[in-house]
Amino acid sequence: MLSRCSQLLKIVVTALALAAATFVAGCADGGDAPELQIAQSTGSQIELSRIYRLGVGDKLKITVFGEQDLSGTYDVNATGNVSLPLIGDIVAKGRPIGDFRNVVAKRLGDGYIKNPKITVEVLAYRPIYVHGEVKQAGELAYKSGLKLRDAVAMAGGYTYRANQTYLLIIREGQSTEAKVRLPSDLDVLPGDNIRVPERLF
């Protein structure tokens, strides 16, 4: 009787251990991550300009009409600022392009230029990152209209261990991964951090 109880106890302990291991693996694999809830209809340049927020690594073309010495190409530096002549550092990180342009115009108009007219264009967007179960993980150049499947292809494609039913993504301003079920036509945004999870079996 004691031996039979011991065997039953071993079976129960083993089952619990397997369940715990599966749960932990699922968490580490991102299987319990929430679904991505970011609405995005198109990766066109017009749409991107509407929803895009500047970030570290962006390269901007700033034109101040009639002021050639103030116009030029500027980077959003590691502190998230753009350093401009006369007015110094302007916070760019997290700001929509229009808001950033308005701040620059206000600062220039405050004792430097009367009614400044300014345009701001993004010449080069910050890179994206693809890692996990891809053959060539790392930093990749962003291109307008890039889809998730394109990003995976640019990273060399899936490894044989890859789970191809979903991807995990962290977007600018987010701190946790969100799940995107595949196949998906979701557009990649500059700065996206994309992870391809591993299959459990």
PDB file of N, CA and C in Angstrom, residues 79-174:
ATOM      1  N   THR A  79      21.055  61.954 -26.161  1.00  0.00           N
ATOM      2  CA  THR A  79      20.217  62.475 -25.071  1.00  0.00           C
ATOM      3  C   THR A  79      18.798  62.787 -25.543  1.00  0.00           C
ATOM      4  N   GLY A  80      18.539  62.572 -26.852  1.00  0.00           N
ATOM      5  CA  GLY A  80      17.199  62.831 -27.383  1.00  0.00           C
ATOM      6  C   GLY A  80      16.993  64.263 -27.826  1.00  0.00           C
ATOM      7  N   ASN A  81      18.088  65.042 -27.909  1.00  0.00           N
ATOM      8  CA  ASN A  81      18.004  66.447 -28.279  1.00  0.00           C
ATOM      9  C   ASN A  81      18.572  66.686 -29.670  1.00  0.00           C
ATOM     10  N   VAL A  82      18.223  67.838 -30.236  1.00  0.00           N
ATOM     11  CA  VAL A  82      18.846  68.340 -31.460  1.00  0.00           C
ATOM     12  C   VAL A  82      19.512  69.657 -31.100  1.00  0.00           C
ATOM     13  N   SER A  83      20.794  69.758 -31.394  1.00  0.00           N
ATOM     14  CA  SER A  83      21.555  70.960 -31.064  1.00  0.00           C
ATOM     15  C   SER A  83      21.578  71.894 -32.270  1.00  0.00           C
ATOM     16  N   LEU A  84      20.996  73.082 -32.109  1.00  0.00           N
ATOM     17  CA  LEU A  84      20.853  74.036 -33.204  1.00  0.00           C
ATOM     18  C   LEU A  84      21.610  75.331 -32.922  1.00  0.00           C
ATOM     19  N   PRO A  85      22.084  76.003 -33.986  1.00  0.00           N
ATOM     20  CA  PRO A  85      22.748  77.293 -33.799  1.00  0.00           C
ATOM     21  C   PRO A  85      21.805  78.303 -33.139  1.00  0.00           C
ATOM     22  N   LEU A  86      22.336  79.192 -32.373  1.00  0.00           N
ATOM     23  CA  LEU A  86      21.631  80.270 -31.680  1.00  0.00           C
ATOM     24  C   LEU A  86      20.791  79.795 -30.497  1.00  0.00           C
ATOM     25  N   ILE A  87      19.994  78.757 -30.690  1.00  0.00           N
ATOM     26  CA  ILE A  87      19.016  78.389 -29.662  1.00  0.00           C
ATOM     27  C   ILE A  87      19.412  77.152 -28.854  1.00  0.00           C
ATOM     28  N   GLY A  88      20.505  76.491 -29.228  1.00  0.00           N
ATOM     29  CA  GLY A  88      21.005  75.367 -28.435  1.00  0.00           C
ATOM     30  C   GLY A  88      20.191  74.096 -28.572  1.00  0.00           C
ATOM     31  N   ASP A  89      20.127  73.318 -27.492  1.00  0.00           N
ATOM     32  CA  ASP A  89      19.475  72.004 -27.509  1.00  0.00           C
ATOM     33  C   ASP A  89      17.961  72.120 -27.429  1.00  0.00           C
ATOM     34  N   ILE A  90      17.293  71.391 -28.325  1.00  0.00           N
ATOM     35  CA  ILE A  90      15.831  71.291 -28.330  1.00  0.00           C
ATOM     36  C   ILE A  90      15.469  69.823 -28.156  1.00  0.00           C
ATOM     37  N   VAL A  91      14.592  69.539 -27.212  1.00  0.00           N
ATOM     38  CA  VAL A  91      14.158  68.158 -26.990  1.00  0.00           C
ATOM     39  C   VAL A  91      13.358  67.680 -28.199  1.00  0.00           C
ATOM     40  N   ALA A  92      13.807  66.561 -28.779  1.00  0.00           N
ATOM     41  CA  ALA A  92      13.124  65.995 -29.947  1.00  0.00           C
ATOM     42  C   ALA A  92      12.481  64.654 -29.626  1.00  0.00           C
ATOM     43  N   LYS A  93      13.129  63.848 -28.795  1.00  0.00           N
ATOM     44  CA  LYS A  93      12.660  62.490 -28.524  1.00  0.00           C
ATOM     45  C   LYS A  93      11.233  62.487 -27.988  1.00  0.00           C
ATOM     46  N   GLY A  94      10.391  61.676 -28.640  1.00  0.00           N
ATOM     47  CA  GLY A  94       9.002  61.533 -28.207  1.00  0.00           C
ATOM     48  C   GLY A  94       8.061  62.569 -28.778  1.00  0.00           C
ATOM     49  N   ARG A  95       8.581  63.551 -29.511  1.00  0.00           N
ATOM     50  CA  ARG A  95       7.737  64.600 -30.064  1.00  0.00           C
ATOM     51  C   ARG A  95       7.333  64.295 -31.507  1.00  0.00           C
ATOM     52  N   PRO A  96       6.078  64.553 -31.873  1.00  0.00           N
ATOM     53  CA  PRO A  96       5.711  64.498 -33.286  1.00  0.00           C
ATOM     54  C   PRO A  96       6.497  65.565 -34.043  1.00  0.00           C
ATOM     55  N   ILE A  97       6.702  65.340 -35.344  1.00  0.00           N
ATOM     56  CA  ILE A  97       7.508  66.256 -36.140  1.00  0.00           C
ATOM     57  C   ILE A  97       6.941  67.676 -36.095  1.00  0.00           C
ATOM     58  N   GLY A  98       5.625  67.801 -36.187  1.00  0.00           N
ATOM     59  CA  GLY A  98       4.996  69.124 -36.167  1.00  0.00           C
ATOM     60  C   GLY A  98       5.248  69.869 -34.869  1.00  0.00           C
ATOM     61  N   ASP A  99       5.176  69.151 -33.746  1.00  0.00           N
ATOM     62  CA  ASP A  99       5.424  69.790 -32.450  1.00  0.00           C
ATOM     63  C   ASP A  99       6.865  70.267 -32.345  1.00  0.00           C
ATOM     64  N   PHE A 100       7.789  69.431 -32.809  1.00  0.00           N
ATOM     65  CA  PHE A 100       9.200  69.813 -32.777  1.00  0.00           C
ATOM     66  C   PHE A 100       9.435  71.065 -33.623  1.00  0.00           C
ATOM     67  N   ARG A 101       8.838  71.104 -34.815  1.00  0.00           N
ATOM     68  CA  ARG A 101       8.983  72.268 -35.695  1.00  0.00           C
ATOM     69  C   ARG A 101       8.450  73.530 -35.025  1.00  0.00           C
ATOM     70  N   ASN A 102       7.319  73.407 -34.346  1.00  0.00           N
ATOM     71  CA  ASN A 102       6.729  74.574 -33.683  1.00  0.00           C
ATOM     72  C   ASN A 102       7.607  75.091 -32.551  1.00  0.00           C
ATOM     73  N   VAL A 103       8.239  74.178 -31.813  1.00  0.00           N
ATOM     74  CA  VAL A 103       9.128  74.599 -30.717  1.00  0.00           C
ATOM     75  C   VAL A 103      10.339  75.339 -31.266  1.00  0.00           C
ATOM     76  N   VAL A 104      10.928  74.819 -32.365  1.00  0.00           N
ATOM     77  CA  VAL A 104      12.079  75.470 -32.987  1.00  0.00           C
ATOM     78  C   VAL A 104      11.693  76.866 -33.471  1.00  0.00           C
ATOM     79  N   ALA A 105      10.532  76.984 -34.119  1.00  0.00           N
ATOM     80  CA  ALA A 105      10.072  78.280 -34.623  1.00  0.00           C
ATOM     81  C   ALA A 105       9.863  79.270 -33.483  1.00  0.00           C
ATOM     82  N   LYS A 106       9.292  78.783 -32.385  1.00  0.00           N
ATOM     83  CA  LYS A 106       9.042  79.665 -31.238  1.00  0.00           C
ATOM     84  C   LYS A 106      10.350  80.167 -30.641  1.00  0.00           C
ATOM     85  N   ARG A 107      11.321  79.258 -30.500  1.00  0.00           N
ATOM     86  CA  ARG A 107      12.613  79.645 -29.912  1.00  0.00           C
ATOM     87  C   ARG A 107      13.352  80.635 -30.819  1.00  0.00           C
ATOM     88  N   LEU A 108      13.315  80.401 -32.144  1.00  0.00           N
ATOM     89  CA  LEU A 108      13.977  81.320 -33.070  1.00  0.00           C
ATOM     90  C   LEU A 108      13.266  82.675 -33.109  1.00  0.00           C
ATOM     91  N   GLY A 109      11.948  82.639 -32.964  1.00  0.00           N
ATOM     92  CA  GLY A 109      11.181  83.881 -32.987  1.00  0.00           C
ATOM     93  C   GLY A 109      11.295  84.688 -31.719  1.00  0.00           C
ATOM     94  N   ASP A 110      11.877  84.080 -30.683  1.00  0.00           N
ATOM     95  CA  ASP A 110      12.017  84.753 -29.388  1.00  0.00           C
ATOM     96  C   ASP A 110      13.324  85.554 -29.346  1.00  0.00           C
ATOM     97  N   GLY A 111      13.370  86.605 -30.178  1.00  0.00           N
ATOM     98  CA  GLY A 111      14.515  87.507 -30.135  1.00  0.00           C
ATOM     99  C   GLY A 111      15.566  87.283 -31.191  1.00  0.00           C
ATOM    100  N   TYR A 112      15.376  86.280 -32.071  1.00  0.00           N
ATOM    101  CA  TYR A 112      16.390  86.009 -33.090  1.00  0.00           C
ATOM    102  C   TYR A 112      15.903  86.337 -34.502  1.00  0.00           C
ATOM    103  N   ILE A 113      14.771  85.767 -34.902  1.00  0.00           N
ATOM    104  CA  ILE A 113      14.251  85.949 -36.252  1.00  0.00           C
ATOM    105  C   ILE A 113      12.775  86.327 -36.156  1.00  0.00           C
ATOM    106  N   LYS A 114      12.377  87.310 -36.952  1.00  0.00           N
ATOM    107  CA  LYS A 114      10.980  87.734 -36.942  1.00  0.00           C
ATOM    108  C   LYS A 114      10.155  86.802 -37.824  1.00  0.00           C
ATOM    109  N   ASN A 115       9.122  86.229 -37.253  1.00  0.00           N
ATOM    110  CA  ASN A 115       8.219  85.311 -37.966  1.00  0.00           C
ATOM    111  C   ASN A 115       8.967  84.252 -38.777  1.00  0.00           C
ATOM    112  N   PRO A 116       9.767  83.411 -38.110  1.00  0.00           N
ATOM    113  CA  PRO A 116      10.532  82.394 -38.854  1.00  0.00           C
ATOM    114  C   PRO A 116       9.628  81.363 -39.514  1.00  0.00           C
ATOM    115  N   LYS A 117       9.992  80.987 -40.728  1.00  0.00           N
ATOM    116  CA  LYS A 117       9.271  79.936 -41.453  1.00  0.00           C
ATOM    117  C   LYS A 117      10.209  78.734 -41.549  1.00  0.00           C
ATOM    118  N   ILE A 118       9.731  77.578 -41.046  1.00  0.00           N
ATOM    119  CA  ILE A 118      10.605  76.415 -40.880  1.00  0.00           C
ATOM    120  C   ILE A 118       9.923  75.160 -41.416  1.00  0.00           C
ATOM    121  N   THR A 119      10.717  74.304 -42.049  1.00  0.00           N
ATOM    122  CA  THR A 119      10.250  72.961 -42.389  1.00  0.00           C
ATOM    123  C   THR A 119      11.204  71.945 -41.756  1.00  0.00           C
ATOM    124  N   VAL A 120      10.655  70.802 -41.360  1.00  0.00           N
ATOM    125  CA  VAL A 120      11.447  69.718 -40.783  1.00  0.00           C
ATOM    126  C   VAL A 120      11.097  68.428 -41.509  1.00  0.00           C
ATOM    127  N   GLU A 121      12.103  67.775 -42.062  1.00  0.00           N
ATOM    128  CA  GLU A 121      11.919  66.486 -42.742  1.00  0.00           C
ATOM    129  C   GLU A 121      12.828  65.452 -42.097  1.00  0.00           C
ATOM    130  N   VAL A 122      12.377  64.214 -42.083  1.00  0.00           N
ATOM    131  CA  VAL A 122      13.226  63.122 -41.610  1.00  0.00           C
ATOM    132  C   VAL A 122      13.959  62.551 -42.813  1.00  0.00           C
ATOM    133  N   LEU A 123      15.287  62.722 -42.834  1.00  0.00           N
ATOM    134  CA  LEU A 123      16.095  62.198 -43.936  1.00  0.00           C
ATOM    135  C   LEU A 123      16.364  60.706 -43.768  1.00  0.00           C
ATOM    136  N   ALA A 124      16.606  60.301 -42.538  1.00  0.00           N
ATOM    137  CA  ALA A 124      16.892  58.881 -42.252  1.00  0.00           C
ATOM    138  C   ALA A 124      16.290  58.541 -40.893  1.00  0.00           C
ATOM    139  N   TYR A 125      15.442  57.527 -40.887  1.00  0.00           N
ATOM    140  CA  TYR A 125      14.811  57.092 -39.640  1.00  0.00           C
ATOM    141  C   TYR A 125      15.746  56.183 -38.856  1.00  0.00           C
ATOM    142  N   ARG A 126      15.536  56.130 -37.562  1.00  0.00           N
ATOM    143  CA  ARG A 126      16.352  55.258 -36.724  1.00  0.00           C
ATOM    144  C   ARG A 126      16.128  53.798 -37.110  1.00  0.00           C
ATOM    145  N   PRO A 127      17.096  52.931 -36.814  1.00  0.00           N
ATOM    146  CA  PRO A 127      17.016  51.533 -37.266  1.00  0.00           C
ATOM    147  C   PRO A 127      15.989  50.721 -36.488  1.00  0.00           C
ATOM    148  N   ILE A 128      15.724  49.532 -37.006  1.00  0.00           N
ATOM    149  CA  ILE A 128      14.919  48.546 -36.293  1.00  0.00           C
ATOM    150  C   ILE A 128      15.860  47.436 -35.820  1.00  0.00           C
ATOM    151  N   TYR A 129      15.348  46.577 -34.936  1.00  0.00           N
ATOM    152  CA  TYR A 129      16.158  45.484 -34.397  1.00  0.00           C
ATOM    153  C   TYR A 129      15.353  44.194 -34.486  1.00  0.00           C
ATOM    154  N   VAL A 130      15.974  43.156 -35.036  1.00  0.00           N
ATOM    155  CA  VAL A 130      15.324  41.845 -35.146  1.00  0.00           C
ATOM    156  C   VAL A 130      16.244  40.822 -34.494  1.00  0.00           C
ATOM    157  N   HIS A 131      15.705  40.075 -33.537  1.00  0.00           N
ATOM    158  CA  HIS A 131      16.526  39.075 -32.851  1.00  0.00           C
ATOM    159  C   HIS A 131      15.676  37.867 -32.496  1.00  0.00           C
ATOM    160  N   GLY A 132      16.278  36.923 -31.804  1.00  0.00           N
ATOM    161  CA  GLY A 132      15.589  35.663 -31.510  1.00  0.00           C
ATOM    162  C   GLY A 132      15.936  34.631 -32.555  1.00  0.00           C
ATOM    163  N   GLU A 133      14.945  33.873 -32.992  1.00  0.00           N
ATOM    164  CA  GLU A 133      15.182  32.755 -33.899  1.00  0.00           C
ATOM    165  C   GLU A 133      15.190  33.190 -35.371  1.00  0.00           C
ATOM    166  N   VAL A 134      16.165  34.056 -35.689  1.00  0.00           N
ATOM    167  CA  VAL A 134      16.453  34.424 -37.076  1.00  0.00           C
ATOM    168  C   VAL A 134      17.931  34.142 -37.325  1.00  0.00           C
ATOM    169  N   LYS A 135      18.305  34.042 -38.587  1.00  0.00           N
ATOM    170  CA  LYS A 135      19.672  33.618 -38.907  1.00  0.00           C
ATOM    171  C   LYS A 135      20.713  34.723 -38.768  1.00  0.00           C
ATOM    172  N   GLN A 136      20.290  35.974 -38.920  1.00  0.00           N
ATOM    173  CA  GLN A 136      21.236  37.084 -38.837  1.00  0.00           C
ATOM    174  C   GLN A 136      20.633  38.206 -38.002  1.00  0.00           C
ATOM    175  N   ALA A 137      20.544  37.972 -36.706  1.00  0.00           N
ATOM    176  CA  ALA A 137      19.937  38.948 -35.807  1.00  0.00           C
ATOM    177  C   ALA A 137      20.778  40.215 -35.733  1.00  0.00           C
ATOM    178  N   GLY A 138      20.107  41.340 -35.470  1.00  0.00           N
ATOM    179  CA  GLY A 138      20.856  42.572 -35.280  1.00  0.00           C
ATOM    180  C   GLY A 138      20.081  43.803 -35.702  1.00  0.00           C
ATOM    181  N   GLU A 139      20.824  44.884 -35.901  1.00  0.00           N
ATOM    182  CA  GLU A 139      20.269  46.177 -36.284  1.00  0.00           C
ATOM    183  C   GLU A 139      20.103  46.235 -37.799  1.00  0.00           C
ATOM    184  N   LEU A 140      18.938  46.716 -38.237  1.00  0.00           N
ATOM    185  CA  LEU A 140      18.639  46.800 -39.666  1.00  0.00           C
ATOM    186  C   LEU A 140      18.144  48.199 -40.017  1.00  0.00           C
ATOM    187  N   ALA A 141      18.487  48.658 -41.206  1.00  0.00           N
ATOM    188  CA  ALA A 141      18.038  49.969 -41.660  1.00  0.00           C
ATOM    189  C   ALA A 141      16.535  49.947 -41.910  1.00  0.00           C
ATOM    190  N   TYR A 142      15.847  50.998 -41.447  1.00  0.00           N
ATOM    191  CA  TYR A 142      14.410  51.107 -41.677  1.00  0.00           C
ATOM    192  C   TYR A 142      14.135  51.619 -43.089  1.00  0.00           C
ATOM    193  N   LYS A 143      13.082  51.071 -43.707  1.00  0.00           N
ATOM    194  CA  LYS A 143      12.609  51.551 -45.004  1.00  0.00           C
ATOM    195  C   LYS A 143      11.109  51.754 -44.912  1.00  0.00           C
ATOM    196  N   SER A 144      10.634  52.814 -45.534  1.00  0.00           N
ATOM    197  CA  SER A 144       9.206  53.102 -45.507  1.00  0.00           C
ATOM    198  C   SER A 144       8.414  51.961 -46.140  1.00  0.00           C
ATOM    199  N   GLY A 145       7.308  51.571 -45.499  1.00  0.00           N
ATOM    200  CA  GLY A 145       6.454  50.505 -46.020  1.00  0.00           C
ATOM    201  C   GLY A 145       6.903  49.110 -45.649  1.00  0.00           C
ATOM    202  N   LEU A 146       7.912  49.007 -44.777  1.00  0.00           N
ATOM    203  CA  LEU A 146       8.447  47.706 -44.374  1.00  0.00           C
ATOM    204  C   LEU A 146       7.408  46.919 -43.572  1.00  0.00           C
ATOM    205  N   LYS A 147       7.209  45.651 -43.942  1.00  0.00           N
ATOM    206  CA  LYS A 147       6.296  44.763 -43.223  1.00  0.00           C
ATOM    207  C   LYS A 147       7.095  43.838 -42.301  1.00  0.00           C
ATOM    208  N   LEU A 148       6.396  43.191 -41.378  1.00  0.00           N
ATOM    209  CA  LEU A 148       7.063  42.264 -40.464  1.00  0.00           C
ATOM    210  C   LEU A 148       7.770  41.151 -41.217  1.00  0.00           C
ATOM    211  N   ARG A 149       7.116  40.602 -42.228  1.00  0.00           N
ATOM    212  CA  ARG A 149       7.730  39.515 -42.987  1.00  0.00           C
ATOM    213  C   ARG A 149       9.004  39.990 -43.692  1.00  0.00           C
ATOM    214  N   ASP A 150       9.014  41.266 -44.115  1.00  0.00           N
ATOM    215  CA  ASP A 150      10.203  41.824 -44.761  1.00  0.00           C
ATOM    216  C   ASP A 150      11.357  41.928 -43.763  1.00  0.00           C
ATOM    217  N   ALA A 151      11.027  42.343 -42.533  1.00  0.00           N
ATOM    218  CA  ALA A 151      12.057  42.480 -41.496  1.00  0.00           C
ATOM    219  C   ALA A 151      12.702  41.129 -41.187  1.00  0.00           C
ATOM    220  N   VAL A 152      11.868  40.082 -41.113  1.00  0.00           N
ATOM    221  CA  VAL A 152      12.396  38.733 -40.868  1.00  0.00           C
ATOM    222  C   VAL A 152      13.288  38.297 -42.025  1.00  0.00           C
ATOM    223  N   ALA A 153      12.855  38.577 -43.249  1.00  0.00           N
ATOM    224  CA  ALA A 153      13.652  38.213 -44.426  1.00  0.00           C
ATOM    225  C   ALA A 153      14.988  38.946 -44.426  1.00  0.00           C
ATOM    226  N   MET A 154      14.982  40.228 -44.044  1.00  0.00           N
ATOM    227  CA  MET A 154      16.219  41.012 -43.991  1.00  0.00           C
ATOM    228  C   MET A 154      17.179  40.458 -42.937  1.00  0.00           C
ATOM    229  N   ALA A 155      16.628  39.795 -41.927  1.00  0.00           N
ATOM    230  CA  ALA A 155      17.452  39.193 -40.873  1.00  0.00           C
ATOM    231  C   ALA A 155      17.847  37.756 -41.212  1.00  0.00           C
ATOM    232  N   GLY A 156      17.706  37.371 -42.470  1.00  0.00           N
ATOM    233  CA  GLY A 156      18.149  36.060 -42.910  1.00  0.00           C
ATOM    234  C   GLY A 156      17.100  34.974 -42.882  1.00  0.00           C
ATOM    235  N   GLY A 157      15.880  35.310 -42.441  1.00  0.00           N
ATOM    236  CA  GLY A 157      14.825  34.310 -42.363  1.00  0.00           C
ATOM    237  C   GLY A 157      14.824  33.558 -41.046  1.00  0.00           C
ATOM    238  N   TYR A 158      13.868  32.658 -40.884  1.00  0.00           N
ATOM    239  CA  TYR A 158      13.707  31.903 -39.649  1.00  0.00           C
ATOM    240  C   TYR A 158      14.769  30.810 -39.511  1.00  0.00           C
ATOM    241  N   THR A 159      15.128  30.491 -38.265  1.00  0.00           N
ATOM    242  CA  THR A 159      15.912  29.288 -37.988  1.00  0.00           C
ATOM    243  C   THR A 159      14.941  28.108 -37.904  1.00  0.00           C
ATOM    244  N   TYR A 160      15.466  26.912 -37.849  1.00  0.00           N
ATOM    245  CA  TYR A 160      14.598  25.728 -37.782  1.00  0.00           C
ATOM    246  C   TYR A 160      13.868  25.642 -36.445  1.00  0.00           C
ATOM    247  N   ARG A 161      14.354  26.396 -35.437  1.00  0.00           N
ATOM    248  CA  ARG A 161      13.706  26.379 -34.109  1.00  0.00           C
ATOM    249  C   ARG A 161      12.607  27.433 -33.969  1.00  0.00           C
ATOM    250  N   ALA A 162      12.421  28.252 -34.974  1.00  0.00           N
ATOM    251  CA  ALA A 162      11.519  29.402 -34.848  1.00  0.00           C
ATOM    252  C   ALA A 162      10.056  28.995 -34.736  1.00  0.00           C
ATOM    253  N   ASN A 163       9.349  29.708 -33.877  1.00  0.00           N
ATOM    254  CA  ASN A 163       7.894  29.603 -33.811  1.00  0.00           C
ATOM    255  C   ASN A 163       7.349  30.609 -34.822  1.00  0.00           C
ATOM    256  N   GLN A 164       6.720  30.121 -35.866  1.00  0.00           N
ATOM    257  CA  GLN A 164       6.274  31.001 -36.943  1.00  0.00           C
ATOM    258  C   GLN A 164       4.791  31.350 -36.844  1.00  0.00           C
ATOM    259  N   THR A 165       4.209  31.164 -35.667  1.00  0.00           N
ATOM    260  CA  THR A 165       2.796  31.490 -35.494  1.00  0.00           C
ATOM    261  C   THR A 165       2.591  32.900 -34.947  1.00  0.00           C
ATOM    262  N   TYR A 166       3.630  33.489 -34.353  1.00  0.00           N
ATOM    263  CA  TYR A 166       3.531  34.867 -33.863  1.00  0.00           C
ATOM    264  C   TYR A 166       4.926  35.456 -33.688  1.00  0.00           C
ATOM    265  N   LEU A 167       4.969  36.791 -33.614  1.00  0.00           N
ATOM    266  CA  LEU A 167       6.187  37.532 -33.294  1.00  0.00           C
ATOM    267  C   LEU A 167       5.915  38.392 -32.073  1.00  0.00           C
ATOM    268  N   LEU A 168       6.987  38.855 -31.444  1.00  0.00           N
ATOM    269  CA  LEU A 168       6.871  39.746 -30.293  1.00  0.00           C
ATOM    270  C   LEU A 168       7.548  41.068 -30.647  1.00  0.00           C
ATOM    271  N   ILE A 169       6.917  42.151 -30.268  1.00  0.00           N
ATOM    272  CA  ILE A 169       7.409  43.463 -30.679  1.00  0.00           C
ATOM    273  C   ILE A 169       7.307  44.470 -29.533  1.00  0.00           C
ATOM    274  N   ILE A 170       8.337  45.292 -29.399  1.00  0.00           N
ATOM    275  CA  ILE A 170       8.309  46.428 -28.470  1.00  0.00           C
ATOM    276  C   ILE A 170       8.427  47.689 -29.310  1.00  0.00           C
ATOM    277  N   ARG A 171       7.497  48.611 -29.112  1.00  0.00           N
ATOM    278  CA  ARG A 171       7.501  49.861 -29.861  1.00  0.00           C
ATOM    279  C   ARG A 171       7.936  51.021 -28.969  1.00  0.00           C
ATOM    280  N   GLU A 172       8.337  52.108 -29.626  1.00  0.00           N
ATOM    281  CA  GLU A 172       8.790  53.307 -28.915  1.00  0.00           C
ATOM    282  C   GLU A 172       7.755  53.729 -27.877  1.00  0.00           C
ATOM    283  N   GLY A 173       8.226  53.941 -26.656  1.00  0.00           N
ATOM    284  CA  GLY A 173       7.327  54.352 -25.586  1.00  0.00           C
ATOM    285  C   GLY A 173       6.723  53.200 -24.811  1.00  0.00           C
ATOM    286  N   GLN A 174       6.951  51.961 -25.262  1.00  0.00           N
ATOM    287  CA  GLN A 174       6.446  50.793 -24.553  1.00  0.00           C
ATOM    288  C   GLN A 174       7.589  50.127 -23.793  1.00  0.00           C
TER     289      GLN A 174
END
